[in-house]
Each structure stands twice: as structure tokens, then as C-alpha cells.
mmCIF file of C-alpha atoms in Angstrom:
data_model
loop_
_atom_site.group_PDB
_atom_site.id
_atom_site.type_symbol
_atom_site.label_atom_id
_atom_site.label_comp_id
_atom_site.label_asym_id
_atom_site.label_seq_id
_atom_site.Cartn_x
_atom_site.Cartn_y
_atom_site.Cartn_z
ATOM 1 C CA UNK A 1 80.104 -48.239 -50.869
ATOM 2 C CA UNK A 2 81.535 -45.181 -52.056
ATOM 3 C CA UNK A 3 81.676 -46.109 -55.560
ATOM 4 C CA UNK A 4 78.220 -45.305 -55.996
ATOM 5 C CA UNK A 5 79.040 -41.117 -55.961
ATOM 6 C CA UNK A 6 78.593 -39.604 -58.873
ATOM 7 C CA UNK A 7 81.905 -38.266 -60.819
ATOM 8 C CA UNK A 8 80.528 -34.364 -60.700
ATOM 9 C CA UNK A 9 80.365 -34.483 -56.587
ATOM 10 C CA UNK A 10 84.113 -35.561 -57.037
ATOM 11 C CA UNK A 11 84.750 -32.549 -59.097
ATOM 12 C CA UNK A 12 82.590 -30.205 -56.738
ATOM 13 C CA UNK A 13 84.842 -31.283 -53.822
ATOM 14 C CA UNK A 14 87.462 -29.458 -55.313
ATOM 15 C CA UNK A 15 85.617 -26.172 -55.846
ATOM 16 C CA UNK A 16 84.946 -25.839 -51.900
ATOM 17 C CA UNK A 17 88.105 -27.212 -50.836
ATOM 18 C CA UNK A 18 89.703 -23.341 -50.160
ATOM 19 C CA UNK A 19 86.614 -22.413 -48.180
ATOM 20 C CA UNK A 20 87.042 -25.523 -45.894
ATOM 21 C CA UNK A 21 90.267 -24.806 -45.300
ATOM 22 C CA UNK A 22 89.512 -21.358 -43.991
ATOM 23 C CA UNK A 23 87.352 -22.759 -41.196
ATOM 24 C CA UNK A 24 89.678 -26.095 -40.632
ATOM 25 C CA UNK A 25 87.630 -28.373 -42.011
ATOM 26 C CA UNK A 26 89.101 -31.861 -43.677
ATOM 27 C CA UNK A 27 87.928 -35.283 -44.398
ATOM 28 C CA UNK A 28 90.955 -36.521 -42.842
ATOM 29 C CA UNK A 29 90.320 -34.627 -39.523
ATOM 30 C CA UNK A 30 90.049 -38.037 -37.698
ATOM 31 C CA UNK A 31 92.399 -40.093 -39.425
ATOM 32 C CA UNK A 32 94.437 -41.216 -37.110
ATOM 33 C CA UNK A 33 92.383 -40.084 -34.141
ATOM 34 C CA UNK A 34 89.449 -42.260 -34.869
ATOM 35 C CA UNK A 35 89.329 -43.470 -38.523
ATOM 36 C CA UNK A 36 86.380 -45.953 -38.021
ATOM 37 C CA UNK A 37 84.339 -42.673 -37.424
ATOM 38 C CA UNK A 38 82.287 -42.970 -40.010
ATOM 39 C CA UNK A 39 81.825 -46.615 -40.629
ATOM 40 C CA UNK A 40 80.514 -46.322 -36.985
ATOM 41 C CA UNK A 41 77.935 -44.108 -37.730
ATOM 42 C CA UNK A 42 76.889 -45.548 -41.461
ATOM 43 C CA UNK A 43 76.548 -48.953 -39.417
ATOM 44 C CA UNK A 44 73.765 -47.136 -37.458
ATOM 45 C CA UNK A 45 72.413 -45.810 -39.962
ATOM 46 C CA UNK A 46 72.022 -48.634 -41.684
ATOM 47 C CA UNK A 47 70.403 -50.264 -39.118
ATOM 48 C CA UNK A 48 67.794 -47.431 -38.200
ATOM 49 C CA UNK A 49 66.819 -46.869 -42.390
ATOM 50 C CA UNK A 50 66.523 -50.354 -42.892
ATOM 51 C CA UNK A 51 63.567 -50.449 -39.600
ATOM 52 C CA UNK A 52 62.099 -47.161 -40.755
ATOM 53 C CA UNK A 53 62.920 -45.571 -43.610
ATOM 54 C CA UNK A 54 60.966 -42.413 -43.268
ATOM 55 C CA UNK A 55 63.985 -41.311 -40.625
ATOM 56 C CA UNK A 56 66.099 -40.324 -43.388
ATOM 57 C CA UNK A 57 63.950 -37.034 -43.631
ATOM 58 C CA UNK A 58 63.884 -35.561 -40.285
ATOM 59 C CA UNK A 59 67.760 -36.446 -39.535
ATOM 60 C CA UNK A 60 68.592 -34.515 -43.015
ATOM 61 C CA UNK A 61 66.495 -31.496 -41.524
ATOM 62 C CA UNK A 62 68.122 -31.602 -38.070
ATOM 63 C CA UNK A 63 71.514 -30.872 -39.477
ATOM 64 C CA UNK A 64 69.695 -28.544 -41.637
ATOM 65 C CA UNK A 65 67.943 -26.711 -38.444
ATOM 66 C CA UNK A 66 71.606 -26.875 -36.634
ATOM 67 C CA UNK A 67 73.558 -24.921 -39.190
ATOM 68 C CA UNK A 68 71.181 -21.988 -39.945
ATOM 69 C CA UNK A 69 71.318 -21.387 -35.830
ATOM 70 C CA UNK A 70 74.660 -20.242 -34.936
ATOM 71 C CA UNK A 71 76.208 -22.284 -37.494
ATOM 72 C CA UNK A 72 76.666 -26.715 -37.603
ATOM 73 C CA UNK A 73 77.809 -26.412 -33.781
ATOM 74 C CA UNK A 74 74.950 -29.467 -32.460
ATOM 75 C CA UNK A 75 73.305 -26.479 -30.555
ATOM 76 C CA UNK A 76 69.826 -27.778 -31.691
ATOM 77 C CA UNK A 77 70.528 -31.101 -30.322
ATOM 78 C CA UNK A 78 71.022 -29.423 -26.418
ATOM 79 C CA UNK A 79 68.353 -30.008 -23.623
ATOM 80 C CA UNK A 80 67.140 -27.044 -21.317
ATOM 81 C CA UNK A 81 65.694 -27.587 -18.101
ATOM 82 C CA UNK A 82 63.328 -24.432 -18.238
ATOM 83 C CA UNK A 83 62.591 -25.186 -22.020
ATOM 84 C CA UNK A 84 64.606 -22.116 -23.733
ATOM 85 C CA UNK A 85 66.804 -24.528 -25.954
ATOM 86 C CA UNK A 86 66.323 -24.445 -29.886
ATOM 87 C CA UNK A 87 64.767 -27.269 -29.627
ATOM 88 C CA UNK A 88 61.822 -25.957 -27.792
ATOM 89 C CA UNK A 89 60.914 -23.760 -30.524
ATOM 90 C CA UNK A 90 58.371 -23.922 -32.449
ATOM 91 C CA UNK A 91 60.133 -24.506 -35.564
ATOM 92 C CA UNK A 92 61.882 -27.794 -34.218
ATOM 93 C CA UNK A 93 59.164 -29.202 -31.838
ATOM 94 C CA UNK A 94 58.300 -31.507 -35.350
ATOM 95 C CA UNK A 95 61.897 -32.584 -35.534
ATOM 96 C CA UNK A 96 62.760 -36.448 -34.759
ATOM 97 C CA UNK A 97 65.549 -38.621 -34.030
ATOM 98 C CA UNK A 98 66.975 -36.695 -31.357
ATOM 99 C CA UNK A 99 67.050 -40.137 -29.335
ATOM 100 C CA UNK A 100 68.393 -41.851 -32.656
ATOM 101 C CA UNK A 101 71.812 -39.145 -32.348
ATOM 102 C CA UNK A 102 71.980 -40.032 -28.921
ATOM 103 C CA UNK A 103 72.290 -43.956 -29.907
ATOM 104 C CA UNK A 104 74.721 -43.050 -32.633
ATOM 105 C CA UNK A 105 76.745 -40.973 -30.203
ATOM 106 C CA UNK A 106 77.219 -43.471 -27.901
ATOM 107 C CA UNK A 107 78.794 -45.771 -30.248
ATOM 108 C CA UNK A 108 81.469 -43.396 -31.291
ATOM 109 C CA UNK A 109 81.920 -42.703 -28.011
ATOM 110 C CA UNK A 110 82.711 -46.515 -27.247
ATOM 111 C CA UNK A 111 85.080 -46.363 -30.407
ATOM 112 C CA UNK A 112 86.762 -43.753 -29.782
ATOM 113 C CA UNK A 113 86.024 -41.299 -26.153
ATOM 114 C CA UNK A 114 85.708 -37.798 -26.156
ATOM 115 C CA UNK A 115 87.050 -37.796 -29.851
ATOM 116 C CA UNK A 116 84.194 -36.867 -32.522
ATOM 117 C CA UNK A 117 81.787 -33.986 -31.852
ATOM 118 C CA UNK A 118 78.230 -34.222 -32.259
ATOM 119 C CA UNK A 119 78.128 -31.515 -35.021
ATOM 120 C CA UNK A 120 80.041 -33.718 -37.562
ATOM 121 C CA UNK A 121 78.358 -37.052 -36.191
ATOM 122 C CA UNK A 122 75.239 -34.867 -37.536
ATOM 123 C CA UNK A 123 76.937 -33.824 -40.992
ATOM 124 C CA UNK A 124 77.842 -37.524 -41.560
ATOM 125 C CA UNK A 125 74.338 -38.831 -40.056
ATOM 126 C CA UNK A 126 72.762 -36.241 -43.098
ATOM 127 C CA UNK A 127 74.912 -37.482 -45.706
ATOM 128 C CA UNK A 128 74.125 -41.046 -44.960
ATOM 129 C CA UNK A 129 70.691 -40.495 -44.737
ATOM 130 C CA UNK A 130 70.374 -39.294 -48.530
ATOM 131 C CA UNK A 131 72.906 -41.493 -49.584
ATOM 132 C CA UNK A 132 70.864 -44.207 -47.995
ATOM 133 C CA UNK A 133 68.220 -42.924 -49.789
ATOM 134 C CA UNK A 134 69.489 -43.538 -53.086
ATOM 135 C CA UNK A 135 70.680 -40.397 -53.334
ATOM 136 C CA UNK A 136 74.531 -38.625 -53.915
ATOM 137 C CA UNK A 137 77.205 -39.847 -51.813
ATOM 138 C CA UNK A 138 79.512 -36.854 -50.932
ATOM 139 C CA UNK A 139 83.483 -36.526 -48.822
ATOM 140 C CA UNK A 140 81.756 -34.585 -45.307
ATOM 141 C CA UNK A 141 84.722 -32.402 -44.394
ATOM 142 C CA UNK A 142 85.117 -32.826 -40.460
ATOM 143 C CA UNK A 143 86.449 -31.304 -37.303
ATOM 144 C CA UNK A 144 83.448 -29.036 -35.915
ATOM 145 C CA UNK A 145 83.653 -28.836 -32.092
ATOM 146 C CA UNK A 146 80.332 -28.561 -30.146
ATOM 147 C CA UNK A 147 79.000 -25.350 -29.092
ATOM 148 C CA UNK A 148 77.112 -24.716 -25.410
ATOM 149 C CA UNK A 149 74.495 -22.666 -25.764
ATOM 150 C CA UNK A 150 71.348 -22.640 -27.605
ATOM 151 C CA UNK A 151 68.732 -20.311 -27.380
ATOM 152 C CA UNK A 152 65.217 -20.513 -28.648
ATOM 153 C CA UNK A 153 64.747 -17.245 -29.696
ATOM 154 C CA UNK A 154 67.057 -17.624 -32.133
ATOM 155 C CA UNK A 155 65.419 -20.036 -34.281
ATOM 156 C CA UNK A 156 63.885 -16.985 -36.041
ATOM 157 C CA UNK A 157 67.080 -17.581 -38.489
ATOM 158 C CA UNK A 158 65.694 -20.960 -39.932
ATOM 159 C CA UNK A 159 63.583 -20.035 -42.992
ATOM 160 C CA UNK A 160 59.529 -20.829 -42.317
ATOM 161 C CA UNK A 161 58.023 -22.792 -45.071
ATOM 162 C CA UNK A 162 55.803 -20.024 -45.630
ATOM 163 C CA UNK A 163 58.520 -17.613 -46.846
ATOM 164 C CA UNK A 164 58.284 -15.918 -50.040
ATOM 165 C CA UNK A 165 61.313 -15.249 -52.079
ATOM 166 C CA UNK A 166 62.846 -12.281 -50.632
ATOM 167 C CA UNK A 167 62.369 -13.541 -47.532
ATOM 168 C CA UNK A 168 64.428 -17.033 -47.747
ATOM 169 C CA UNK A 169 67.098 -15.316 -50.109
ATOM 170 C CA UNK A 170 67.982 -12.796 -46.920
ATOM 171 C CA UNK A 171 68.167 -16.276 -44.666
ATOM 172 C CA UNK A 172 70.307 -18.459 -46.783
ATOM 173 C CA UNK A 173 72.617 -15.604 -47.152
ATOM 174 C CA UNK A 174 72.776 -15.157 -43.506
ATOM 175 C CA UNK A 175 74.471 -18.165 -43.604
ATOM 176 C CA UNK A 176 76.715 -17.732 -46.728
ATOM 177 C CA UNK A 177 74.395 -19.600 -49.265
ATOM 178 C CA UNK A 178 73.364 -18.107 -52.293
ATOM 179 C CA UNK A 179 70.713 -17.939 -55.171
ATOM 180 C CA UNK A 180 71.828 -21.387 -56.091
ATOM 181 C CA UNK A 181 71.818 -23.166 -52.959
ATOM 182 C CA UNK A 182 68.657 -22.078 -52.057
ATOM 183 C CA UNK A 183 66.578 -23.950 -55.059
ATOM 184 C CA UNK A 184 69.235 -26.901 -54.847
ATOM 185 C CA UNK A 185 69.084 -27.215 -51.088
ATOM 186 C CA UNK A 186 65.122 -26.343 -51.329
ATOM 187 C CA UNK A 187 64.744 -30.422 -52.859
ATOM 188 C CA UNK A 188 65.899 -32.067 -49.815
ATOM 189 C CA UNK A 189 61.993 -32.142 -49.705
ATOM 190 C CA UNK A 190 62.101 -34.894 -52.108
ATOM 191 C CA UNK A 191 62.156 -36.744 -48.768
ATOM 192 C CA UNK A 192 60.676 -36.922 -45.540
ATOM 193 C CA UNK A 193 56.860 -35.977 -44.330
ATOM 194 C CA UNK A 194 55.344 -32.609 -43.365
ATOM 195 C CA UNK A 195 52.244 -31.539 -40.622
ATOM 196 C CA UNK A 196 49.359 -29.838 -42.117
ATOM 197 C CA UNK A 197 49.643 -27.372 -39.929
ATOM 198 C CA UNK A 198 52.970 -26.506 -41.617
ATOM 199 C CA UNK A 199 51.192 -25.329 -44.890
ATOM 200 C CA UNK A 200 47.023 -25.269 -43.864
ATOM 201 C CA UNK A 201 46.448 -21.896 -44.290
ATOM 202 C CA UNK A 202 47.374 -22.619 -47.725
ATOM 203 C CA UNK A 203 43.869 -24.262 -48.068
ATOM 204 C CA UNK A 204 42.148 -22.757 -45.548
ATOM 205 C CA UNK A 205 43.214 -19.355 -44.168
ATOM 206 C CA UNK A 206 45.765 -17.779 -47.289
ATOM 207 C CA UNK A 207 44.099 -14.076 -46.833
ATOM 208 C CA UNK A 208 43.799 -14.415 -42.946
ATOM 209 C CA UNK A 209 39.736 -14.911 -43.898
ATOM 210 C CA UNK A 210 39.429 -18.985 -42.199
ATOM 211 C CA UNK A 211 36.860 -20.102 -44.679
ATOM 212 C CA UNK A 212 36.709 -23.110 -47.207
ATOM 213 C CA UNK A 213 37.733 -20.703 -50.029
ATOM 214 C CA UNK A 214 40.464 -18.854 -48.665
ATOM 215 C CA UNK A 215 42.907 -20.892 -50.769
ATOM 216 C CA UNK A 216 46.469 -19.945 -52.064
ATOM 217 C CA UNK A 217 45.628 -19.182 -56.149
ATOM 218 C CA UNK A 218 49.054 -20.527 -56.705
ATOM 219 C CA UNK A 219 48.771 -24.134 -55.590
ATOM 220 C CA UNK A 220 47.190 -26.090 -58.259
ATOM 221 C CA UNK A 221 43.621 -26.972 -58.036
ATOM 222 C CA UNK A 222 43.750 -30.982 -57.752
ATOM 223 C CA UNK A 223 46.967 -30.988 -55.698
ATOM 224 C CA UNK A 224 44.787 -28.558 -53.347
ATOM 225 C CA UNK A 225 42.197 -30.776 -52.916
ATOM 226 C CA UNK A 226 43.964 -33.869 -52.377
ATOM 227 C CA UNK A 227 45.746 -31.904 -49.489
ATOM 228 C CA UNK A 228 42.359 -30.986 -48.197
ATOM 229 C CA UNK A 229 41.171 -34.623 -48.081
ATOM 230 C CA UNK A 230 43.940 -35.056 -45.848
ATOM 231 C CA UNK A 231 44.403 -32.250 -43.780
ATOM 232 C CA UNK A 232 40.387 -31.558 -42.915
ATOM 233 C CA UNK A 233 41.065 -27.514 -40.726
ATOM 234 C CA UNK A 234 43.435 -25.693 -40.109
ATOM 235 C CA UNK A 235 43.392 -27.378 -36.493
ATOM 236 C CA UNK A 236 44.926 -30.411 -37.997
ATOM 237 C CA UNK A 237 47.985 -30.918 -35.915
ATOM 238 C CA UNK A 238 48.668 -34.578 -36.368
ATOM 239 C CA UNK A 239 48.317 -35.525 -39.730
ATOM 240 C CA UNK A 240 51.488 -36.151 -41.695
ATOM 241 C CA UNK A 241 51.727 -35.608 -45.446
ATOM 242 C CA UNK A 242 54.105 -37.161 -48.344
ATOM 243 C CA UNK A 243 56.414 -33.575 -49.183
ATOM 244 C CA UNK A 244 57.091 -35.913 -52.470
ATOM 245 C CA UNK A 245 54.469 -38.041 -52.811
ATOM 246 C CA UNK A 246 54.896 -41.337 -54.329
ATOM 247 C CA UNK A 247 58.869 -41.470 -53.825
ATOM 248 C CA UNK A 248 59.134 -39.466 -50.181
ATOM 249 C CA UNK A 249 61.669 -42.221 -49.189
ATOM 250 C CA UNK A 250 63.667 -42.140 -52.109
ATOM 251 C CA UNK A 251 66.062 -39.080 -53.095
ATOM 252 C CA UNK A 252 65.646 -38.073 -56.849
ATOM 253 C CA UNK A 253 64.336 -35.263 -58.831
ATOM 254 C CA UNK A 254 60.312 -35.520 -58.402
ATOM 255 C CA UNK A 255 60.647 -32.194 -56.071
ATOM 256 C CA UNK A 256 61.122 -30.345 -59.297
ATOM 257 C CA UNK A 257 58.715 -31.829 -61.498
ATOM 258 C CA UNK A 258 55.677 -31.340 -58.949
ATOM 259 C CA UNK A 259 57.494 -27.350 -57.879
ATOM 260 C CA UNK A 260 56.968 -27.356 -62.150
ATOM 261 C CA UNK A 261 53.370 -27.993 -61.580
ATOM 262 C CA UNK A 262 52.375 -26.241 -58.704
ATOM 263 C CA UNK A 263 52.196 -28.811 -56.756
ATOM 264 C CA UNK A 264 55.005 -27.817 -54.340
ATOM 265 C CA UNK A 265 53.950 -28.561 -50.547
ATOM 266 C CA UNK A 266 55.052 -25.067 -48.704
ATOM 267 C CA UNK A 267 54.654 -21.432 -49.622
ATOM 268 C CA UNK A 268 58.536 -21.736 -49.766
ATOM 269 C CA UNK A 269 58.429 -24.559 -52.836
ATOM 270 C CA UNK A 270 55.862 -21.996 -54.464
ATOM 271 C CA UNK A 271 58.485 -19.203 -54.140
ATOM 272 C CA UNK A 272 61.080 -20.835 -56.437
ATOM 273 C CA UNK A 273 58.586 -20.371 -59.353
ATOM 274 C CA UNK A 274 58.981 -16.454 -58.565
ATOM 275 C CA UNK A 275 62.472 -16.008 -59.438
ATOM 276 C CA UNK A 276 63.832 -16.145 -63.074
ATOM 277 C CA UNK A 277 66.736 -18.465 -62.084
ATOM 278 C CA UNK A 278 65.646 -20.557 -59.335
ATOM 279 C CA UNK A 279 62.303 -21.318 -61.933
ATOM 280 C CA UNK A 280 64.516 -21.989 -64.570
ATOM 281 C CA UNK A 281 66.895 -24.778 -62.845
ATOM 282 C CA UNK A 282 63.373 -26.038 -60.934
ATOM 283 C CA UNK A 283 62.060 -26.254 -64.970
ATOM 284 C CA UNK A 284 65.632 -28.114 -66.103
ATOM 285 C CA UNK A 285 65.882 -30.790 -63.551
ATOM 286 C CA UNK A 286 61.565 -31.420 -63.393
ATOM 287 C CA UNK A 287 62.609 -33.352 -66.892
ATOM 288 C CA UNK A 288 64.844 -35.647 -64.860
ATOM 289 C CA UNK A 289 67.319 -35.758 -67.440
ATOM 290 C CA UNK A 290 69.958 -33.864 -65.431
ATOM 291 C CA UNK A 291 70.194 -36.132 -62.224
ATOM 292 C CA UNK A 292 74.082 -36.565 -62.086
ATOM 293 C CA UNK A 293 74.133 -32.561 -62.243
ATOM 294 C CA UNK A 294 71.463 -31.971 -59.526
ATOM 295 C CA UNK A 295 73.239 -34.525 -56.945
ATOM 296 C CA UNK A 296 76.677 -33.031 -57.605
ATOM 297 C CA UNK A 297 74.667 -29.578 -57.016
ATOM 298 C CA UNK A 298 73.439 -31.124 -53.703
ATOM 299 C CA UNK A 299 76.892 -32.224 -52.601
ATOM 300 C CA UNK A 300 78.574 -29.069 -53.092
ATOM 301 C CA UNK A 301 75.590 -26.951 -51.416
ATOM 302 C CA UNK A 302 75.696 -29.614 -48.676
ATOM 303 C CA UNK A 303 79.351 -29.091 -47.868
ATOM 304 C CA UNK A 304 78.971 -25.456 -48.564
ATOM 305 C CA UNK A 305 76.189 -25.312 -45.760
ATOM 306 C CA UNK A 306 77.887 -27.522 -43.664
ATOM 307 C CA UNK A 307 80.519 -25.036 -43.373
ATOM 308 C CA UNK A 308 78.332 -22.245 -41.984
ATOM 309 C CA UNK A 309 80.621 -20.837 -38.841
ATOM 310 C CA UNK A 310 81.492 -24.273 -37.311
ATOM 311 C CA UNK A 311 83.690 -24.161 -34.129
ATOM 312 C CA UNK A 312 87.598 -25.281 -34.774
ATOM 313 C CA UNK A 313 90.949 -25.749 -32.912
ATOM 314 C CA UNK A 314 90.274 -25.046 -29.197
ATOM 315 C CA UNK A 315 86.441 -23.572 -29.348
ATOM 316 C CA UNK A 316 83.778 -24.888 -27.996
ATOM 317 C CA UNK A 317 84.159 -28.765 -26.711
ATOM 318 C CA UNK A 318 83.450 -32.016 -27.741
ATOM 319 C CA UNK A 319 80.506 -33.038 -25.720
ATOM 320 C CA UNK A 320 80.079 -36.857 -24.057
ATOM 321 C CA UNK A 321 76.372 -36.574 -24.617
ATOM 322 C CA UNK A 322 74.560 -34.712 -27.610
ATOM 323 C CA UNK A 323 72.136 -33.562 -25.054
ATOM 324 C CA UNK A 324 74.392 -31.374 -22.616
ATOM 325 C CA UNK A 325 77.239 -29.610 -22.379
ATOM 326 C CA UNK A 326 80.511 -31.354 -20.267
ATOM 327 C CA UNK A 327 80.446 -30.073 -16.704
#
């Protein structure tokens, strides 16, 4: 299945190879400890995309939402019984599939007990579900142990969608990723579904005046509408919305053409128009004619993110449940 990755993410692998290394990180981490890891969890996978395809989304952004909170340690996936875990946020009370990691868990577990953390069944779970999704196919270094604490508070380090530019460049670096991985890791939007109440005020409420015309001048008029025949107030806090529509289940390079036309969902997609080089590779790949470089992009930025302060060697533990820590 393999065969399908582009010849760029090959080269890529390379160029983040040292860095992995630093933090203990290989793709042969469970070779001989439990090599059917990952045809385990693609089998899974498989099965859930092929039922509902509109997972792929939300499982990429819970990996996402782990690593940006003390690092890819599976913290967001922990319960709390006085609701003070990260995933009693705010930002993460929209994310989905916690009970799908669970499933996937448990048949590693069966494989091969108290073996594979939850942190890299979540790396591998993210590559698989844009892979899946038609889109790149990268090597997920392993070997992340699972952290035990997770605290809601600090969710403040995942980026809001309504960040402006400074804003999201100080939070990616927080976590080691630059300029680049921002606006390449920014079109994992190109799948996946969004609340209105993530980007309302955007129609509704952009000057903090709650009227009809309080719009964001930036967002394109026809786009703005459409979004406004969907999400009626800015008390709208069911109604899901296409972040790509047209191809939301399918991973290619429409993000960038609608970012091109102001027609980006969040204040965050807006933002990448406000920078000379994040506008300038959104403007390159919106003519589509660059896909093998954008997916080789997305591998590296993938790996690179995936190695944001993971637990190695004896830290942390490898947890029996995603859920809670080993007593």
C-alpha cells in the first residue's frame, strides 16, 4: 500500500532523520517488539473510513490538539473525573473519535500487551487518516511513551482559528514549527467539518457590534453569504460546515485555491494571505500544479510536529487504556 507515497516524502524523511534521533524516535521502534503495529491499526482504520468517511478529519486534529499540549504524549486523550482534563476544554469539546482510539487501542493491545503507546497509535491513526484520504503516505517515526497528566488550562497553547498572524507564528514556534509549517500544516483543513460557532462572528459579530453587518471585510462577499445561509446567529452551535467544500473528504490542494480567494473558513486561513511567504506558497499550490511538492511538504511538517517533546526511554508509561493512566 505503500507504493502510493510520493518520491519527495521519501526524500523529506531524510532531512528530519537527525532531529528524530535526538528525541529517540525510529520507524523501526517496534520491530521486533510488535511489528504488526501498524497493519493493526491501518486495518481499523480501514474499517472506520470506509463506514464514515468524515472521521478522517477529527482523528487528524486530535493528534494535532495532542502535540501542541505538552508535546504528542496522548495527554488529550485522558479522562478526569472533576472535568479538568484537556479534553474538557473548550477547544477540544468538538473533537471526535475518542471512542474510535479506544477500539483501535484495544486491538494492539490484543496483538501485542502493554507494548505500543497511545501517542504513536495516534501519529499512525493521523497518517492513515490522510493517506486514506487520498492523500501522502509518510514513514511515522515511533517510540513516544504516554504521559499522565493533562490539564485544561493548558489548552491555551493550541492556536484558535481566530488567530491572526502574529499570533499563530508565536504558537507553532512554541512547538518548534516554523514559517513553513504553519501554511503547510494550516491545509489539513482540506478535510474534515467545522461548527459555526468556530468562525460566526466572522458574519455576525467581527467588531464586537452583533448585527447583520458586522462582517469580516476580508472574507469574500458570496463565500460570506453562503456561510450565512448556513449558520443563521451567532447562537448556532450545531451546525457543521464543509472547511473544503466540495472535496472535505478527500486530501488535495483546494485549501489553497479557496485561502487564494478569500474564501478560507477561519480568521486563521485569512491570516496566511497577510504574510509575504505564507501568501506566496498559498498562491503556488491554489494552481494545483505542485501537488507532489505540497504532500512531501505535509509529510515532513507532519513528522516534524510529531516530534514536538515526545516522552522516550523510561518516561512516562505505556498506558492499557487511552483513557487513564496505569494504577
Amino acid at each position: 500500500m505503500a507504493s502510493r507515497a510520493p518520491t519527495m516524502v521519501a526524500l523529506l524523511l531524510a532531512a528530519v532523520a537527525a532531529t528524530c534521533a535526538r528525541a529517540q524516535l525510529h520507524d523501526k521502534f517496534y520491530s521486533e517488539s510488535c511489528p504488526s503495529v501498524e497493519e493493526v491499526v491501518r486495518k481499523e482504520m480501514v474499517r472506520a473510513l470506509s463506514l464514515a468517511p468524515s472521521l478522517a478529519g477529527p482523528l487528524l486534529r486530535m493528534h494535532f490538539h495532542d502535540c501542541f499540549v505538552r508535546g504528542c504524549d496522548g495527554s488529550v486523550l485522558l479522562d478526569s473525573a472533576n472535568k479538568t482534563a484537556e479534553k474538557d476544554a473548550q477547544p477540544n469539546q468538538t473533537l471526535r473519535g475518542f471512542g474510535f482510539v479506544e477500539r483501535v487501542k484495544a486491538a494492539v493491545e490484543k496483538a501485542c500487551p502493554d507494548t505500543v503507546s497511545c501517542a504513536d497509535i495516534l501519529a499512525l491513526i493521523a497518517r492513515d487518516a490522510v493517506w486514506l484520504s487520498k492523500g501522502p503516505f509518510w514513514t511515522v517515526p515511533l517510540g513516544r511513551r504516554d504521559g499522565s497528566v493533562s490539564i485544561s488550562n493548558e489548552t491555551d497553547a493550541l492556536p484558535p482559528p481566530t488567530s491572526n498572524f502574529t499570533v499563530l507564528t508565536q504558537l507553532f514556534a512554541a512547538v518548534n514549527l516554523d514559517t513553513k509549517d504553519l501554511v503547510v500544516l494550516s491545509a489539513g483543513h482540506t478535510i474534515g467539518t467545522s461548527h459555526c460557532f468556530s468562525f460566526s462572528d466572522r458574519l455576525y459579530n467581527f467588531t464586537g457590534m452583533e448585527n447583520p453587518s458586522d462582517i469580516d471585510p476580508s472574507l469574500e462577499p458570496q463565500y460570506m453569504m453562503r456561510l450565512k445561509s448556513k449558520c443563521a446567529s451567532l447562537n448556532d452551535n450545531t451546525t457543521l460546515v464543509e472547511m473544503d467544500p466540495g472535496s472535505f473528504k478527500t486530501f488535495d490542494t483546494d485549501y489553497f485555491k479557496l485561502v487564494s480567494k478569500r474564501r478560507g473558513l477561519f480568521h486563521s486561513d485569512g491570516a496566511l494571505l497577510t504574510d509575504p511567504f505564507t501568501r506566496a506558497y498559498v498562491q503556488r499550490h491554489a494552481t494545483g500544479a505542485f501537488k507532489d511538492e505540497f504532500f512531501a511538504d505535509f509529510a515532513a511538517s507532519m513528522i516534524k510536529m510529531g516530534n514536538a517533546n515526545p516522552l522516550t526511554g523510561s518516561q512516562g508509561e505505556i498506558r492499557k487504556k487511552c483513557s487513564v493512566v496505569n494504577h
